[in-house]
């Protein structure tokens, strides 16, 4: 919180200075108290592997609670539930908001919103692991509980070194994006805020009309490209640098990711030209590419109201909301690797039914996928759909909106996208929901960001049985 506090001082936002100072004091005090109480009894040796689920879930919930304090004190978001929702949306990189006029907020508060997304993009715990290397092997157990993807990969012998390398790449890409946006005419504040949200695939804007505010093809395409980059498996960047570019480009998930981007953009462009009546082909391609990139990467920016597009276009956008981008990226959603694996499972079942004696293993990049991993991926997809259904029913209990609004609101939150359709479309927001529905949606955002099982597993009575190792 020191960065937005510094910005508040620069812009003479004295109410924000007070709010962030009090919030910093509360965080520091809680840190001292927690350390004094737990520091004597808890160490890496006393923690079980299953404790990582509680550590990560509790850390993300508490981070959202503490991050909401400045908004409540300053008065930007006086409702505690709304402030909690906003910060869950920030740390989970969802981008959904209850604010009807973001431009009315002080610059320090706008920067804090964007910064929470940047911190949540790579992971709060992964950042801790990167900064505190003496956690040892337990660090990977804890980090794997929050990493967005089926597995967490060690690129170096120590996981702390891996985390540090990933964060260095994250910072470098953020700086490059800031420079490119400055070259496009943005001022420093706008460039930093948008770079934080873009690299985190978060989508918090600082203007009411989001990226459309700049009326610039250059800025639109720069952000489009970096949303696609942020949705790419970060491990592949290291493969390109330290191994071979050809090896990285041969990755099946990357190829499917590229294919979905190209095909979806092409289909929507054609629809915009012939169904909507766009006269400018370049604008049609730009709008289509931006919206596909922002939805598949689960960023949530907007340059146009796609809620007014034909049903064909909206259906494509909903499908890419489901898939999300690549594993080990900052994006949400089911992840393309799971979609690819489930499709290969279905393809295998068809071949086995047609040829009884055939031996047909499911492979990824030429390597056989174990039955255990396949079951995990399949169970994730099923859990995703069940959570989506239950979440929609819970939200609809205290909602006066239509089914499309409630369903896409929950889908948007669990996939960490931001905008949905109908009343939660790209030019709308979530302000009309009751406190109950808002709280449910906030938890769903955290559940989605933590890959479902990390949070949901704590509802099992078996989890609390200390005899289970």
XYZ file of C-alpha atoms in Angstrom, residues 36-443:
408
model
C 4.388 -13.458 17.691
C 1.555 -15.973 18.136
C 2.373 -18.455 15.378
C 6.079 -17.874 14.803
C 7.111 -19.969 17.796
C 4.981 -22.996 16.947
C 4.748 -23.135 13.144
C 7.613 -24.013 10.827
C 8.075 -25.670 7.465
C 8.709 -28.977 9.270
C 5.418 -28.908 11.209
C 3.217 -28.110 8.206
C 1.409 -30.900 6.398
C 0.982 -30.834 2.622
C -2.774 -30.403 3.087
C -2.168 -27.297 5.230
C -1.200 -25.482 2.035
C -4.864 -25.373 0.994
C -5.846 -23.514 4.146
C -2.790 -21.234 4.051
C -3.479 -20.126 0.486
C -7.247 -19.759 0.854
C -6.918 -17.817 4.107
C -4.184 -15.606 2.634
C -6.299 -14.649 -0.369
C -9.426 -13.949 1.702
C -7.503 -11.893 4.273
C -5.627 -10.015 1.546
C -8.958 -9.003 0.022
C -10.339 -7.957 3.414
C -7.299 -5.854 4.283
C -7.079 -4.355 0.796
C -10.681 -3.168 1.127
C -9.938 -1.069 4.229
C -8.693 2.066 2.378
C -11.837 2.184 0.208
C -14.111 2.028 3.245
C -12.148 4.585 5.283
C -11.713 7.014 2.386
C -15.365 6.672 1.404
C -14.890 5.598 -2.212
C -16.738 2.354 -1.413
C -18.434 2.781 1.989
C -20.260 -0.562 1.842
C -17.979 -3.229 3.357
C -19.363 -6.062 1.197
C -18.943 -3.997 -1.977
C -15.366 -3.097 -1.012
C -14.611 -6.786 -0.331
C -16.098 -7.679 -3.725
C -13.957 -5.051 -5.452
C -10.767 -6.367 -3.888
C -11.648 -10.014 -4.519
C -12.116 -8.904 -8.109
C -8.727 -7.213 -7.953
C -6.604 -9.989 -6.462
C -8.384 -12.681 -8.495
C -7.766 -10.543 -11.630
C -11.454 -10.722 -12.525
C -12.133 -7.047 -13.215
C -15.804 -7.097 -12.243
C -16.772 -3.922 -10.420
C -19.607 -2.367 -8.444
C -18.403 1.166 -9.266
C -20.672 3.128 -11.592
C -18.209 5.995 -12.041
C -14.566 4.955 -11.666
C -13.356 8.365 -12.821
C -14.756 9.862 -9.599
C -12.206 7.926 -7.521
C -8.933 9.533 -6.388
C -5.923 8.508 -8.470
C -4.375 6.701 -5.514
C -7.466 4.487 -5.200
C -7.465 3.798 -8.945
C -3.810 2.792 -8.778
C -4.492 0.542 -5.767
C -7.219 -1.260 -7.738
C -4.789 -1.886 -10.599
C -1.949 -2.846 -8.270
C -4.028 -5.516 -6.514
C -4.562 -7.118 -9.914
C -0.855 -7.014 -10.693
C -0.068 -8.663 -7.348
C -2.767 -11.295 -7.826
C -1.789 -12.005 -11.428
C 1.327 -13.994 -10.691
C 0.110 -14.935 -7.237
C 0.388 -13.537 -3.730
C 1.995 -16.700 -2.404
C 4.341 -17.096 -5.377
C 5.553 -13.539 -4.687
C 6.180 -14.511 -1.072
C 8.105 -17.596 -2.187
C 10.172 -15.450 -4.562
C 11.070 -13.019 -1.771
C 11.582 -15.587 1.016
C 13.801 -18.347 -0.438
C 14.424 -20.127 2.889
C 10.966 -21.725 2.855
C 12.493 -24.789 1.238
C 10.624 -27.607 -0.487
C 7.406 -26.739 1.369
C 7.236 -23.589 -0.732
C 6.298 -25.582 -3.827
C 3.449 -27.301 -1.978
C 2.025 -23.956 -0.914
C 2.553 -22.261 -4.282
C 1.025 -25.162 -6.205
C -2.235 -24.585 -4.329
C -2.663 -21.185 -5.968
C -0.891 -21.528 -9.326
C -3.341 -21.123 -12.251
C -2.952 -24.389 -14.109
C -2.971 -28.186 -13.694
C 0.614 -28.303 -12.452
C 3.324 -26.013 -11.155
C 6.678 -26.521 -12.871
C 10.126 -26.062 -11.377
C 12.376 -24.423 -13.980
C 15.342 -24.459 -11.598
C 16.577 -26.758 -8.847
C 14.919 -24.636 -6.151
C 11.326 -23.541 -6.446
C 12.122 -20.159 -4.887
C 14.526 -19.531 -7.788
C 11.782 -20.535 -10.218
C 9.334 -18.151 -8.582
C 11.903 -15.358 -8.676
C 12.623 -15.997 -12.370
C 8.914 -15.933 -13.225
C 8.456 -12.667 -11.350
C 11.452 -11.118 -13.093
C 9.899 -12.009 -16.453
C 6.583 -10.606 -15.211
C 8.218 -7.321 -14.182
C 10.199 -7.009 -17.434
C 7.078 -7.512 -19.573
C 5.211 -4.962 -17.438
C 7.973 -2.387 -17.936
C 8.058 -3.009 -21.693
C 4.304 -2.495 -21.867
C 4.568 0.756 -19.881
C 7.137 2.070 -22.368
C 5.044 1.083 -25.384
C 1.936 2.747 -23.939
C 3.930 5.898 -23.209
C 5.018 5.916 -26.854
C 1.325 5.719 -27.764
C 0.557 8.978 -25.983
C -0.520 7.784 -22.536
C 0.729 9.695 -19.506
C 2.775 7.830 -16.901
C -0.116 7.238 -14.492
C -2.397 5.804 -17.205
C 0.415 3.665 -18.621
C 1.325 2.151 -15.230
C -2.308 1.504 -14.244
C -3.175 -0.146 -17.568
C 0.060 -2.160 -17.628
C -0.680 -3.528 -14.152
C -4.176 -4.605 -15.234
C -3.126 -5.922 -18.646
C -0.201 -8.118 -17.575
C -2.352 -9.512 -14.767
C -5.193 -10.119 -17.263
C -7.316 -8.205 -14.761
C -9.119 -5.520 -16.729
C -9.673 -2.833 -14.110
C -9.944 0.388 -16.094
C -9.462 3.899 -14.811
C -11.956 5.404 -17.257
C -15.664 4.691 -17.542
C -15.322 3.662 -21.195
C -12.266 1.484 -20.538
C -9.684 1.299 -23.355
C -12.114 2.959 -25.776
C -11.332 6.202 -23.929
C -8.073 6.607 -25.879
C -9.552 6.269 -29.401
C -6.258 4.803 -30.578
C -5.692 1.798 -32.813
C -2.063 1.702 -31.629
C -2.983 1.454 -27.935
C -5.738 -1.062 -28.697
C -3.361 -3.359 -30.590
C -0.538 -3.028 -28.035
C -2.903 -4.034 -25.236
C -4.357 -6.817 -27.425
C -0.905 -8.293 -28.041
C 0.080 -8.114 -24.379
C -3.202 -9.695 -23.257
C -2.354 -12.594 -25.565
C 1.198 -12.726 -24.164
C -0.119 -12.666 -20.580
C -2.420 -15.561 -21.477
C 0.558 -17.641 -22.642
C 2.280 -20.231 -20.462
C 5.161 -18.302 -18.852
C 7.282 -21.449 -18.794
C 7.408 -21.330 -22.603
C 9.248 -18.004 -22.476
C 12.083 -19.723 -20.624
C 12.005 -22.581 -23.125
C 12.432 -20.056 -25.931
C 15.310 -18.286 -24.183
C 17.259 -21.181 -22.699
C 16.287 -24.066 -24.985
C 14.865 -23.860 -28.480
C 12.181 -21.654 -29.983
C 11.123 -24.589 -32.150
C 10.445 -26.692 -29.035
C 8.237 -23.989 -27.536
C 6.322 -23.416 -30.758
C 5.627 -27.151 -31.041
C 3.710 -27.107 -27.758
C 0.197 -28.452 -28.393
C -1.502 -26.099 -25.945
C 0.175 -23.082 -27.557
C -0.906 -24.213 -31.022
C -4.518 -24.684 -29.939
C -4.421 -21.302 -28.160
C -3.235 -19.634 -31.383
C -5.809 -21.519 -33.458
C -8.678 -20.445 -31.189
C -7.516 -16.818 -31.346
C -7.252 -16.794 -35.147
C -10.469 -18.705 -35.859
C -12.577 -16.795 -33.319
C -11.270 -13.427 -34.520
C -11.901 -14.364 -38.143
C -15.459 -15.567 -37.536
C -16.416 -12.508 -35.466
C -14.800 -10.172 -38.025
C -16.851 -11.719 -40.813
C -20.000 -11.432 -38.717
C -19.294 -7.768 -37.944
C -18.766 -7.012 -41.614
C -21.806 -8.823 -42.992
C -24.277 -9.012 -40.080
C -23.573 -5.781 -38.233
C -22.592 -3.765 -41.280
C -19.095 -2.555 -40.424
C -17.723 -0.525 -43.345
C -14.102 -0.558 -42.191
C -12.488 -4.005 -42.358
C -9.550 -2.974 -40.179
C -11.895 -1.729 -37.446
C -13.879 -4.966 -37.614
C -10.716 -7.038 -37.217
C -9.462 -4.734 -34.431
C -12.696 -4.941 -32.447
C -12.930 -8.689 -32.965
C -9.291 -9.368 -32.036
C -9.466 -7.169 -28.952
C -12.652 -8.742 -27.610
C -11.487 -12.290 -28.308
C -8.148 -11.544 -26.628
C -9.754 -9.871 -23.624
C -12.230 -12.729 -23.125
C -9.945 -15.704 -23.701
C -7.234 -14.160 -21.525
C -10.002 -13.306 -19.010
C -8.836 -9.688 -18.887
C -12.213 -8.016 -19.298
C -11.341 -4.755 -21.035
C -13.769 -3.334 -23.590
C -13.530 -1.104 -26.646
C -17.113 -1.603 -27.756
C -20.414 -2.890 -26.385
C -20.338 -6.488 -27.630
C -23.656 -6.952 -25.855
C -25.155 -5.419 -29.019
C -23.399 -7.860 -31.350
C -25.251 -10.782 -32.998
C -25.886 -13.912 -30.944
C -23.292 -15.737 -33.075
C -20.534 -13.395 -31.867
C -21.670 -13.523 -28.255
C -21.740 -17.317 -28.337
C -18.118 -17.403 -29.485
C -17.131 -15.040 -26.685
C -18.943 -17.210 -24.107
C -17.092 -20.297 -25.383
C -13.682 -18.637 -25.034
C -14.732 -17.478 -21.551
C -15.125 -21.156 -20.692
C -11.772 -22.231 -22.147
C -9.665 -19.391 -20.817
C -6.045 -19.158 -21.940
C -3.028 -21.375 -21.250
C -1.955 -23.035 -18.020
C 0.716 -21.302 -15.906
C -0.393 -17.920 -17.224
C -2.111 -15.090 -15.370
C -5.434 -15.957 -17.022
C -8.433 -17.753 -15.525
C -10.984 -20.146 -16.999
C -10.830 -23.917 -17.404
C -7.503 -23.602 -19.288
C -6.866 -24.825 -22.804
C -4.720 -27.760 -21.681
C -7.710 -29.246 -19.839
C -10.038 -28.669 -22.781
C -7.474 -30.308 -25.077
C -6.995 -33.274 -22.741
C -10.725 -33.890 -22.296
C -11.192 -33.724 -26.070
C -8.408 -36.284 -26.500
C -10.096 -38.501 -23.904
C -13.336 -38.342 -25.873
C -11.480 -39.073 -29.111
C -9.794 -42.051 -27.467
C -13.111 -43.440 -26.226
C -14.551 -43.279 -29.733
C -11.575 -45.145 -31.210
C -11.620 -47.800 -28.449
C -15.329 -48.412 -29.002
C -14.777 -48.811 -32.743
C -11.700 -51.024 -32.365
C -11.822 -53.303 -29.320
C -8.194 -54.428 -29.455
C -6.592 -51.041 -30.041
C -4.194 -49.558 -27.479
C -4.559 -45.812 -27.671
C -2.849 -43.704 -25.016
C -3.730 -40.071 -24.448
C -0.578 -38.035 -25.061
C 0.442 -34.416 -24.652
C 3.483 -33.213 -26.598
C 4.301 -36.845 -27.317
C 4.291 -37.872 -23.650
C 1.662 -40.189 -22.222
C -0.701 -38.559 -19.740
C -1.215 -40.770 -16.705
C -4.675 -41.929 -15.747
C -4.405 -40.023 -12.470
C -3.731 -36.729 -14.243
C -6.521 -37.361 -16.737
C -8.995 -38.028 -13.942
C -7.902 -34.830 -12.210
C -8.479 -32.791 -15.364
C -11.854 -34.389 -15.993
C -12.913 -33.888 -12.373
C -11.870 -30.224 -12.607
C -14.123 -29.648 -15.612
C -17.028 -31.390 -13.850
C -16.409 -29.428 -10.632
C -16.250 -26.214 -12.675
C -19.682 -26.894 -14.198
C -21.202 -27.937 -10.843
C -19.833 -24.829 -9.111
C -21.121 -22.686 -11.968
C -24.599 -24.187 -11.584
C -24.733 -23.930 -7.791
C -23.326 -20.402 -7.900
C -25.982 -19.316 -10.386
C -28.734 -20.745 -8.172
C -27.353 -19.015 -5.060
C -27.027 -15.653 -6.802
C -30.514 -15.930 -8.288
C -31.977 -16.391 -4.773
C -31.445 -12.692 -4.054
C -31.406 -11.273 -7.555
C -34.047 -9.579 -9.659
C -32.011 -9.996 -12.846
C -32.748 -12.431 -15.675
C -31.116 -15.846 -16.059
C -28.659 -14.683 -18.742
C -27.411 -11.941 -16.413
C -27.021 -14.220 -13.377
C -25.493 -17.098 -15.353
C -22.926 -14.977 -17.195
C -22.175 -13.035 -13.987
C -21.227 -16.286 -12.228
C -19.418 -17.584 -15.324
C -17.510 -14.322 -15.512
C -16.543 -14.524 -11.838
C -15.516 -18.183 -11.757
C -13.519 -17.701 -14.977
C -12.136 -14.385 -13.668
C -13.212 -12.540 -16.813
C -15.102 -9.444 -15.589
C -17.929 -8.567 -17.979
C -20.795 -10.872 -18.839
C -23.926 -10.328 -20.895
C -27.201 -8.442 -20.438
C -27.148 -6.392 -17.198
C -23.483 -7.243 -16.511
C -22.330 -6.460 -20.037
C -19.155 -4.521 -20.949
C -20.685 -1.084 -20.288
C -22.572 -2.228 -17.174
C -21.417 -3.414 -13.741
C -22.431 -5.472 -10.690
C -23.694 -2.639 -8.470
C -27.359 -3.738 -8.533
C -26.784 -7.069 -6.773
C -27.789 -7.499 -3.106
C -25.125 -7.853 -0.417
C -25.780 -11.604 -0.291
C -25.346 -12.063 -4.056
C -22.325 -9.731 -4.066
C -20.658 -11.762 -1.299
C -21.342 -15.043 -3.117
C -19.876 -13.641 -6.348
C -16.825 -12.401 -4.432
C -16.139 -15.881 -3.039
